[in-house]
XYZ file of C-alpha atoms in Angstrom:
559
model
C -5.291 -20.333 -15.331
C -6.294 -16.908 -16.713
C -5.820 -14.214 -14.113
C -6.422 -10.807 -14.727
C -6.140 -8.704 -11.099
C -7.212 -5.328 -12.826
C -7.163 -3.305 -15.803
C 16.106 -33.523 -21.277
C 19.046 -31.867 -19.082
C 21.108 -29.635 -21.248
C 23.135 -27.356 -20.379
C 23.299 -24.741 -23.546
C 24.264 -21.322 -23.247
C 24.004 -18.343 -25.565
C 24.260 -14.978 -24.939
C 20.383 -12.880 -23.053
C 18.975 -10.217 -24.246
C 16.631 -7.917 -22.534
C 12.646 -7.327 -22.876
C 11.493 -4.754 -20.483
C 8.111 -4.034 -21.894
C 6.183 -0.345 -23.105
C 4.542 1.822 -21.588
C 3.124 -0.936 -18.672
C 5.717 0.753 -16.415
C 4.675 4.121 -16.663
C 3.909 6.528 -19.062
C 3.863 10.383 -18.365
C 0.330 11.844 -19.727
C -3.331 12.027 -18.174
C -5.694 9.356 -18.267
C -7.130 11.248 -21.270
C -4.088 10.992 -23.443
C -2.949 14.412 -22.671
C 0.155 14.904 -21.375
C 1.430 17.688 -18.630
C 4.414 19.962 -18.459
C 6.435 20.320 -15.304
C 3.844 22.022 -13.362
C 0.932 19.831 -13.832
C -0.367 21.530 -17.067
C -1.092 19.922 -20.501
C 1.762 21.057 -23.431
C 0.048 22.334 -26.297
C 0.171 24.993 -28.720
C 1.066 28.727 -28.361
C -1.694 30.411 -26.353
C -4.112 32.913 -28.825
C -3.606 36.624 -28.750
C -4.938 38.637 -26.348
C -4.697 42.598 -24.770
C -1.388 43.195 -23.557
C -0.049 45.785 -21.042
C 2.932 47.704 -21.489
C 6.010 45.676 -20.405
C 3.657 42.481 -21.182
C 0.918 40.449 -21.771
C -2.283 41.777 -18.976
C -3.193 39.060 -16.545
C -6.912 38.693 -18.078
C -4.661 37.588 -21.307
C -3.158 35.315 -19.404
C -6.169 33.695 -18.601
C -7.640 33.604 -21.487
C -4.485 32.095 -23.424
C -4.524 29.709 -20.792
C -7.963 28.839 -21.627
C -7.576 28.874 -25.188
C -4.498 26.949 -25.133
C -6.513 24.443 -22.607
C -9.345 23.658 -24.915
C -7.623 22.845 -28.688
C -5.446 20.740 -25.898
C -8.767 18.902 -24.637
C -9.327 18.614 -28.498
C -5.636 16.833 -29.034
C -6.314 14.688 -26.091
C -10.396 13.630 -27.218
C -8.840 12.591 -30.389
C -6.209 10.589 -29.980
C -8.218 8.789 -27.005
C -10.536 8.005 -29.479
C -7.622 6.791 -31.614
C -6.349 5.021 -28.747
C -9.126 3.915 -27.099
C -10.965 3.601 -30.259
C -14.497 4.828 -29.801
C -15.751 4.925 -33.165
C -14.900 4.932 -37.174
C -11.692 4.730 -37.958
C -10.116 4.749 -34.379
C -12.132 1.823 -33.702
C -10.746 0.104 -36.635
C -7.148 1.055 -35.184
C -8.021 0.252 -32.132
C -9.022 -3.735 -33.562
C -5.596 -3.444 -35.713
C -3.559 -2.966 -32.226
C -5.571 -5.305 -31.000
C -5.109 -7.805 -33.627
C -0.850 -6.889 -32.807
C -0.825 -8.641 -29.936
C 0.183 -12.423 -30.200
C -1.693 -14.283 -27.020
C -0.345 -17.664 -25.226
C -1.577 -19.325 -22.140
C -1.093 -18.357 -19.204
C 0.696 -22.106 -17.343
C 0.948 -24.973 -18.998
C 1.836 -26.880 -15.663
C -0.722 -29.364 -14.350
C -0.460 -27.605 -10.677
C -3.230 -25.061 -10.106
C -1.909 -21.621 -8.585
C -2.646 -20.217 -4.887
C -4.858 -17.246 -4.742
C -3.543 -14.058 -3.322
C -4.055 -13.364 -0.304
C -5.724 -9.607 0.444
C -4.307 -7.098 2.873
C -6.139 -5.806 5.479
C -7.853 -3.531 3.153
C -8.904 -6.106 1.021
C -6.038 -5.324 -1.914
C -4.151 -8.114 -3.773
C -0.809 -7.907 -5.373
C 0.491 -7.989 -8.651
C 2.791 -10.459 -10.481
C 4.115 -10.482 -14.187
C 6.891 -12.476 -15.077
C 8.743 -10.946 -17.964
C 10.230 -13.013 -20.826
C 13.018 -12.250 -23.072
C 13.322 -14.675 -25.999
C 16.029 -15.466 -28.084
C 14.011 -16.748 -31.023
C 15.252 -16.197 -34.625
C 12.162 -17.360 -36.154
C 12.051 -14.231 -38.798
C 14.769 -12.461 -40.670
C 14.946 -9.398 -38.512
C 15.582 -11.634 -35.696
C 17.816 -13.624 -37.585
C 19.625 -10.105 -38.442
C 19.734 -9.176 -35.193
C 21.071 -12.223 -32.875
C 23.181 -14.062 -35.740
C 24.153 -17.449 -34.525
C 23.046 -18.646 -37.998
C 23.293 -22.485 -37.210
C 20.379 -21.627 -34.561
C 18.151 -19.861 -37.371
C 14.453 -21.884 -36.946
C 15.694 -23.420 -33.576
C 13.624 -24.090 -30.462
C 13.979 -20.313 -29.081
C 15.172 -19.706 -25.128
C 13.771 -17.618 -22.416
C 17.055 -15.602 -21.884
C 15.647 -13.005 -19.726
C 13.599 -13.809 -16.534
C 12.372 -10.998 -14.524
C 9.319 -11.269 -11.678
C 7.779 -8.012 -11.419
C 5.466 -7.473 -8.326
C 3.468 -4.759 -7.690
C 2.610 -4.667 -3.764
C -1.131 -5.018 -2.558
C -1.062 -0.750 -2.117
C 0.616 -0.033 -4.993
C 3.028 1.579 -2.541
C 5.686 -0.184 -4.557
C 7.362 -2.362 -7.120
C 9.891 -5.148 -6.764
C 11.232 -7.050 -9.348
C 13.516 -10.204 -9.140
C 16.042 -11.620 -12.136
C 16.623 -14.946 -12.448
C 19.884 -15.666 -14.387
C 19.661 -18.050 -17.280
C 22.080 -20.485 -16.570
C 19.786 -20.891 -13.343
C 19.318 -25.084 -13.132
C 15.652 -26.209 -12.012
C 13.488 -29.422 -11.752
C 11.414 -28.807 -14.512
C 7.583 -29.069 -13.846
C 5.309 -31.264 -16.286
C 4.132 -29.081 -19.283
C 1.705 -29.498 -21.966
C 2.336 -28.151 -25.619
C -1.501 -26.442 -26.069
C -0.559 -26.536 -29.771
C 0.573 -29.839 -30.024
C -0.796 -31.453 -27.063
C 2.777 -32.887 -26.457
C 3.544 -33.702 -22.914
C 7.046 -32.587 -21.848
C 7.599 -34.840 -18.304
C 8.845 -33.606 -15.385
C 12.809 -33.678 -15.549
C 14.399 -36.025 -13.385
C 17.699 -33.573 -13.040
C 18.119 -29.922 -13.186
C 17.634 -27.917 -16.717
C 18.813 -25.092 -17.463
C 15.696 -22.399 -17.088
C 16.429 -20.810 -20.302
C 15.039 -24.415 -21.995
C 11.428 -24.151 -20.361
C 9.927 -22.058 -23.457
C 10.735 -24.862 -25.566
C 8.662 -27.250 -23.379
C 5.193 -25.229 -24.982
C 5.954 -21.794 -24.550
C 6.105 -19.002 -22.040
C 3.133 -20.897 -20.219
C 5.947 -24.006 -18.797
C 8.370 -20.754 -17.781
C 5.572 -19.271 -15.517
C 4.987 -22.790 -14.594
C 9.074 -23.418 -13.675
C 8.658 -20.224 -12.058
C 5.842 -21.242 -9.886
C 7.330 -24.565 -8.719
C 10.432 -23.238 -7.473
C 9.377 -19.852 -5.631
C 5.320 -20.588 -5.258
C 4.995 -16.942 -6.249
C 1.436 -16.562 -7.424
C 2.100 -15.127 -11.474
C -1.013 -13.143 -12.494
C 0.213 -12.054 -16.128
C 3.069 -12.716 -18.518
C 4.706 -10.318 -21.036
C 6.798 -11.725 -23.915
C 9.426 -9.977 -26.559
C 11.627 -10.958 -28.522
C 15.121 -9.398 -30.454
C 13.253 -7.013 -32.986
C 10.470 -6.204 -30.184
C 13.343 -4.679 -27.743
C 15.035 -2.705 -30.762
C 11.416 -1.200 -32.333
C 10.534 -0.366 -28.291
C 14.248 1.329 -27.835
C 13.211 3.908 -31.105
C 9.812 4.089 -30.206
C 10.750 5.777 -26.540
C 13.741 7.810 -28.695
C 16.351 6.327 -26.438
C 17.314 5.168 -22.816
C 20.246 6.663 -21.374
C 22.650 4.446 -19.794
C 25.981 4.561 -18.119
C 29.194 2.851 -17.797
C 32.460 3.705 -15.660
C 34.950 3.537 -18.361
C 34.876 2.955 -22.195
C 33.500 -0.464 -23.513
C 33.889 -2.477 -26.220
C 32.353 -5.833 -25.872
C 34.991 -8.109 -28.339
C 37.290 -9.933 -28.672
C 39.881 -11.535 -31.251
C 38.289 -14.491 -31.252
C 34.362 -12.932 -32.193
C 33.123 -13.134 -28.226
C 30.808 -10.310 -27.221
C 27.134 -8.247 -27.642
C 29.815 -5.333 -30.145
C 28.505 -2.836 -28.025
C 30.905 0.142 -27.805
C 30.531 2.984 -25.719
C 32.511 5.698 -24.382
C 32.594 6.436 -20.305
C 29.471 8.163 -18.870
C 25.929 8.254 -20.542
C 24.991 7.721 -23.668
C 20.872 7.485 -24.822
C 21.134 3.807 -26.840
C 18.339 3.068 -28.982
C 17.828 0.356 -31.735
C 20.535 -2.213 -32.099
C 22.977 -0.411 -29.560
C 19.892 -0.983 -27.102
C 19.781 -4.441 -28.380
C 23.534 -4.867 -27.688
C 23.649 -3.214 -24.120
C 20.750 -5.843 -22.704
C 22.889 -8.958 -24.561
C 26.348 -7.875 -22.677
C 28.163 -10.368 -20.519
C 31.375 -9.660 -21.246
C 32.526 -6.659 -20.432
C 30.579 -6.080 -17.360
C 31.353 -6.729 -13.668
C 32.642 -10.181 -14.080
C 32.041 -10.936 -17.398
C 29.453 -13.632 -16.102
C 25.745 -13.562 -16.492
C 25.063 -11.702 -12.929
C 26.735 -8.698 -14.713
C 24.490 -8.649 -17.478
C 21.124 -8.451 -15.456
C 22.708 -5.945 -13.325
C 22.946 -4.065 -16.684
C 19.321 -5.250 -17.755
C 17.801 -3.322 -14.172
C 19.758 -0.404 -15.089
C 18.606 0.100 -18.184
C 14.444 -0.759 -16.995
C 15.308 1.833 -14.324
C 16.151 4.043 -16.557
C 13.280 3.121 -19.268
C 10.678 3.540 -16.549
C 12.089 7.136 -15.800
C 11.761 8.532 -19.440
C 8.473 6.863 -20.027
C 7.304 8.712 -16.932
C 8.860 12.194 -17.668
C 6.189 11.902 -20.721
C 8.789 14.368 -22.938
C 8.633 10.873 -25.507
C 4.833 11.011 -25.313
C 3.274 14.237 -26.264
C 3.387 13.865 -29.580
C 0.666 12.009 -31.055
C 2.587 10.658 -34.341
C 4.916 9.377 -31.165
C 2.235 7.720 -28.982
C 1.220 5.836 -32.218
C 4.244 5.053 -32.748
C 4.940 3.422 -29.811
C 1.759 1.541 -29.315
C 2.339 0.001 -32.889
C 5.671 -1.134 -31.664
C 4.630 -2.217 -28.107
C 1.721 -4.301 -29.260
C 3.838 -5.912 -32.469
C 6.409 -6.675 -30.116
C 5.057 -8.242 -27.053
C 3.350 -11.990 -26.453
C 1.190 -11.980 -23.753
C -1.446 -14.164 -21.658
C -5.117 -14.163 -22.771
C -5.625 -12.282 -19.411
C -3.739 -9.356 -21.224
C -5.304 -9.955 -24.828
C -6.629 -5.955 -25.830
C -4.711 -2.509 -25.491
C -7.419 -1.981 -23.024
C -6.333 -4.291 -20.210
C -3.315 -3.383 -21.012
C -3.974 0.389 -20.566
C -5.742 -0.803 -17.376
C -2.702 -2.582 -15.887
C -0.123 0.569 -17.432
C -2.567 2.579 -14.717
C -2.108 0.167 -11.734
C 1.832 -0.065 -12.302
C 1.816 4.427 -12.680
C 0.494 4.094 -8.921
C 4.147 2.807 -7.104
C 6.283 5.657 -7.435
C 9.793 5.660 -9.416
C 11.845 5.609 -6.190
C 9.907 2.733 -4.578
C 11.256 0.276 -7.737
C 13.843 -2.080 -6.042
C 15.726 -4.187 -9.073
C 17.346 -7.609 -7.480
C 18.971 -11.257 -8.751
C 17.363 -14.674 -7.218
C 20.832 -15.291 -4.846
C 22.582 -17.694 -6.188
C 25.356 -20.141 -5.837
C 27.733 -21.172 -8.719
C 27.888 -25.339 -9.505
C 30.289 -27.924 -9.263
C 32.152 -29.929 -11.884
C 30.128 -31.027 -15.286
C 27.967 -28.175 -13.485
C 30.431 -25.723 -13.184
C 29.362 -22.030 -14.764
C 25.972 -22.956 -14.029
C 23.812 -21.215 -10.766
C 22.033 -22.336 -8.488
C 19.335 -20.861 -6.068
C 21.028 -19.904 -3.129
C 19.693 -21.969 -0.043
C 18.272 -19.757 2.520
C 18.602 -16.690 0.873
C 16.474 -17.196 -2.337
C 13.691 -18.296 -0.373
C 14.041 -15.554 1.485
C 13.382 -13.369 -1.585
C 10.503 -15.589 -2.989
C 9.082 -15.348 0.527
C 8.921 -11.243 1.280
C 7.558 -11.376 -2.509
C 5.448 -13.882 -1.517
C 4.022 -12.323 1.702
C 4.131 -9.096 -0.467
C 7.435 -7.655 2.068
C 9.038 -4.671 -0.171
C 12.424 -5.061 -1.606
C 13.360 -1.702 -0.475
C 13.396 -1.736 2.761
C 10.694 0.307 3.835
C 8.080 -2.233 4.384
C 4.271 -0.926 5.722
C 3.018 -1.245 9.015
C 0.844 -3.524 8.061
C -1.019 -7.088 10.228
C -2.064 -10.401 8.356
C -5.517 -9.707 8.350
C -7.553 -12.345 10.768
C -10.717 -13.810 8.188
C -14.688 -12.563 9.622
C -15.248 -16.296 9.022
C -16.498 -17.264 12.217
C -14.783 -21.045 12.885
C -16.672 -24.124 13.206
C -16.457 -26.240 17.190
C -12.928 -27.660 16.437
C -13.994 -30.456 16.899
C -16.243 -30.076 13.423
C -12.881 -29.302 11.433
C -12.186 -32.002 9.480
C -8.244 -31.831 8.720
C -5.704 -33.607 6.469
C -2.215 -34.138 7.271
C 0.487 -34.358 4.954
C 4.202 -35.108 5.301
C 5.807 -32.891 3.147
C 9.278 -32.469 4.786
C 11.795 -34.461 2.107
C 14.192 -32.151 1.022
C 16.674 -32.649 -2.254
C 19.109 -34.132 0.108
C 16.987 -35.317 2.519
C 13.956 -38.190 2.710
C 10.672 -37.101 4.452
C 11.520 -37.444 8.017
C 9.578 -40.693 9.185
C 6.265 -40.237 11.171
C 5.817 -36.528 11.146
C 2.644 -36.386 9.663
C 1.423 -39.032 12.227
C 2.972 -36.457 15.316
C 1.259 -33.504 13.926
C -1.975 -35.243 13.465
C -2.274 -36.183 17.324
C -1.105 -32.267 18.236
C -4.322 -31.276 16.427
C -6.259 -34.154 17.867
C -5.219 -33.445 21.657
C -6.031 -29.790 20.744
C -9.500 -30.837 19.785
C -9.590 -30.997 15.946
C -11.150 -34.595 16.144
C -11.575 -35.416 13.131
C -7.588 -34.671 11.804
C -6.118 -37.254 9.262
C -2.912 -38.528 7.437
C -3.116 -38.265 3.678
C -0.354 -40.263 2.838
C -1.004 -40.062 -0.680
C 0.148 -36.765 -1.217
C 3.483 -36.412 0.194
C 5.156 -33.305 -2.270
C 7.664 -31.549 -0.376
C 7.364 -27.887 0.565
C 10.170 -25.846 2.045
C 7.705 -24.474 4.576
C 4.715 -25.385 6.332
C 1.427 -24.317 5.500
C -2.141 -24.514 5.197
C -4.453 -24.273 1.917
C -8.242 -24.391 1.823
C -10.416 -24.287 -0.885
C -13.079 -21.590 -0.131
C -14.068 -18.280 1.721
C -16.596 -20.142 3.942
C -13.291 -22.149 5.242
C -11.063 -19.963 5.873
C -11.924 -19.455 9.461
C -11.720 -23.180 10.248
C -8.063 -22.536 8.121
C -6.922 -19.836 10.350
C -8.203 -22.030 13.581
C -5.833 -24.604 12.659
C -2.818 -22.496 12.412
C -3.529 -20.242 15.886
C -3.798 -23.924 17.657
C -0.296 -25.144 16.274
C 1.394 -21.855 16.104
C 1.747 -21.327 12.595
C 1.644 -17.829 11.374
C -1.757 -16.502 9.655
C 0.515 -15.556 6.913
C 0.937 -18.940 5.751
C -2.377 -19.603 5.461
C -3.901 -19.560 1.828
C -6.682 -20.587 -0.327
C -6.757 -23.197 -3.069
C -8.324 -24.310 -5.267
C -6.006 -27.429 -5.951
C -7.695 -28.707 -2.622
C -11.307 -30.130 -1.548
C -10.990 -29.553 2.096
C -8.387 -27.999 4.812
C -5.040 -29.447 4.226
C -1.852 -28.742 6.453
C 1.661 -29.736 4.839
C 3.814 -30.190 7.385
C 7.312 -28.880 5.251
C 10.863 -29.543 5.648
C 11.130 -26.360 8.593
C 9.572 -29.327 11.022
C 11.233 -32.367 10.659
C 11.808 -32.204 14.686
C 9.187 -33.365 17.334
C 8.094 -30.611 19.409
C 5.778 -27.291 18.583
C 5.996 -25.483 15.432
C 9.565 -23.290 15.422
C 7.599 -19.906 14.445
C 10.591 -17.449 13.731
C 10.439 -13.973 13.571
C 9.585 -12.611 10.166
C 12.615 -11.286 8.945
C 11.752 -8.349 6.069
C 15.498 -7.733 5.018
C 16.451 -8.553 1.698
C 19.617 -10.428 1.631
C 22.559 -8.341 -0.268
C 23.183 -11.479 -2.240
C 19.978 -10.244 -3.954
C 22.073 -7.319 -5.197
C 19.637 -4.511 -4.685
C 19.100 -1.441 -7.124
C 16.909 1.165 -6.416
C 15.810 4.143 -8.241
C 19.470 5.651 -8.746
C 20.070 7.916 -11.903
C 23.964 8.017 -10.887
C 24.111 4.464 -10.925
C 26.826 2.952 -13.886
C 28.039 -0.389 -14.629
C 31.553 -1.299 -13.974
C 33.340 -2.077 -17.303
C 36.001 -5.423 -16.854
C 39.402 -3.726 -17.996
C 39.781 -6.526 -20.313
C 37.154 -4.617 -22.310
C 38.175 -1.252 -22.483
C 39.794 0.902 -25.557
């Protein structure tokens, strides 16, 4: 699916690296290119001369500085947005070069068709982008860079997993890591290239493998299956594309608690070495501090994406000061290395739309950015090392994200809106009934689809039904319907069985009304409605906008 909202089991392990993307987060400047000092004004050049006062320059001066220095700014800022933007000549043949930069994928590869959002009550829809980090050492500066020469040409692995979700108002952004050594069913994927069909796995895989199943496309897919998370967008880079962003921005200053040095005798660590406080790291160092597991926290993977939201935290902040970004040499610069760097969907396939969806992402504000981990529990035996989602408390996550709940805390006073649609007589809504309520441990508990049916029936809904074909299993009840002209008869269903409006959606995987009765009502009896709880679990690790925040060096890596 191409959306575009606006503007085999193994169990290998190497060490992540980072990609937090350019300027997408948040650039400092004007929509014209120009960027503004501290007190709202474009930086320029040194205003023209003018009468002066004794003691100083008159106020009429002033003024006319300020205009003079205003227009050869307005001058900067028309040319390089037609550099940018490229409106003619040679910008427009820079503009096609940036464009030609970008290296374009699809967007799924899975063979299950993604849930539209559903619009607040002002009609807004969120934003989702899952970013990728890839281990690949397909060219030599990749090969220089992550070493590991018996890997050189290898099926690369999508090390770093972050969902980024922009809320419905733009009031905020949330993002949620998933660790690599995360193991997940892996969803049927097809190679676009090849036309090779990976299966769905039987067992849990390591998340890391599902770019080799086709590319990024079967990692937004693996992503979809477990949290059904709608995923708009993905951005992809790889070891070279973090180091060239790192000196394009001139540095993002990070901090640690004590000295680090990320060795050992026998060769293990990232070699990042850093003395206690903060340091600006840029190019390889950069590189280093994203691929560090031990030496943080725990020396575990958890302590290296706790180091990966620090240092998007802190990328965000300097891209948004704009002091990286007022030079134009820069700004090139930067949009040659963004564009070289990333892999995107064909939603995302010009500098324009990605301009367009840099200015959506500017609208949450820095201190409404909540960084978390997917909660997790560590495996068992042959397992052990590995993670897996933590019950209760990662669906919890995928859920507020889902129902588009901020991470932070400070969620909006805001109602599931109730559709215009006027419903049809109920007893004109044709419904199908599905038992979806098997669980991994659990069988689908017998009859339930066959109980639910005859609730809607002796509510009035007489033409309900059992479709006993389609029996997935889904965590949670719901109902899906496939157009805007339904979705009164949709929300009709769910007011006469309790089931909250929220968990209502449309489809387009479905032909008519459908209600999957999930693994929350395996019991006889009314729907269990709980209160929606809008706390994120501190499992998920929270980090908000915090420039005091430093990582915690492991003493066993300290000089």
């Amino acid at each position: 699916m191409g959306r575009s909202s606006t503007p085999g089991d193994g169990t290998r392990s190497r060490v992540r690296h980072e990609g937090p993307v350019d300027g997408v987060l948040g650039g400092g400047g004007t929509a014209d290119g120009g960027a503004r000092d501290g007190r709202g004004r474009r930086e320029g050049s040194a205003p023209p001369e003018g009468g002066h006062r004794q003691g100083g320059p008159s106020r009429r001066s002033k003024r006319s500085a300020k205009r003079g220095k205003r227009r050869v700014l307005r001058w900067v800022a028309s040319v390089l947005a037609l550099l940018i933007l490229g409106t003619g000549g040679a910008g427009y043949l820079y503009y096609k070069h940036l464009n030609g930069n970008i290296k374009k994928e699809d967007l799924t590869l899975g063979d299950k068709d993604m849930a539209d959002h559903k619009a607040n009550a002002a009609g807004q829809t969120p934003l989702n982008i899952l970013i990728i980090g890839s281990d690949a050492r397909d060219s030599k500066a990749n090969q220089k860079l992550g070493g590991a020469k018996k890997t050189f040409g290898g099926t690369p692995l999508a090390d770093v997993q972050m969902l980024l979700h922009l809320s419905a108002d733009r009031s905020n952004i949330s993002v949620v890591s998933m660790p690599r050594d995360t193991m997940l069913k892996m969803p049927k994927c097809t190679d676009p290239k090849t036309d090779k069909v990976y299966p769905a796995s039987t067992r849990p895989v390591q998340t890391n493998e599902s770019l080799g199943r086709g590319g990024p496309g079967c990692t937004v897919a693996a992503w979809y299956e477990l949290t059904g998370i709608t995923i708009d967008h993905f951005m992809m880079i790889d070891f070279a594309g973090v180091v060239s962003m790192a000196d394009a921005i001139g540095g993002v200053p990070v901090c640690v608690n004590a000295n680090i040095y990320s060795h050992s005798s026998d060769g293990t660590g990232s070699g990042l070495k850093l003395e206690k406080g903060t340091t600006a790291v840029k190019g390889k160092q950069a590189l280093q501090w994203l691929r560090t597991r031990y030496g943080f926290e725990d020396n575990t993977d958890l302590g290296r994406a706790k180091a990966q939201h620090q240092y998007l935290n802190s990328m965000v902040r300097e891209l948004r000061k704009g002091t990286k970004l007022t030079d134009p040499g820069k700004l090139m610069g930067l949009a040659e290395a963004a564009t070289t760097a990333l892999t995107v969907d064909k939603g995302l396939d010009t500098v324009k739309k990605l301009y367009d969806l840099a200015e959506e992402l500017k609208k949450a504000p820095t201190d409404r950015i909540t960084m978390t981990t997917m909660p997790n529990v560590y495996g068992t035996g042959n397992l052990s090392g590995r993670v897996f989602p933590k019950a209760g408390e990662a669906e919890q996550v995928f859920r507020m994200v889902r129902e588009d709940i901020p991470l932070d805390g400070k969620a909006s006073k805001r109602k599931t809106p109730v559709t215009k649609d006027v419903a049809a007589p109920l007893a004109e809504i044709p419904v199908s009934v599905r038992n979806a309520t098997s669980t991994d441990g659990l069988g689908p508990a017998q009859g339930r689809a066959t109980a639910v049916k005859d609730l809607l029936t002796d509510a009035g809904f007489a033409k309900a039904s059992i479709d006993s074909q389609n029996v997935e299993a889904a965590g949670r009840t719901g109902i899906v319907y496939p157009s805007a002209d339904m979705e009164g008869d949709a929300q009709a269903v769910a007011k006469a069985l309790g089931i909250p409006v929220s968990q209502v959606q449309k489809s387009t995987s479905v032909s008519g009304i459908v209600l999957a009765v999930g693994a929350d009502w395996r019991e006889d009896g009314a729907y269990p409605a709980k209160a929606v709880d809008e706390k994120t679990p501190e499992s998920a690790g929270a980090l908000r906008a915090d420039e005091s925040a430093c990582m915690n060096v492991n003493p066993n890596y300290t000089f």
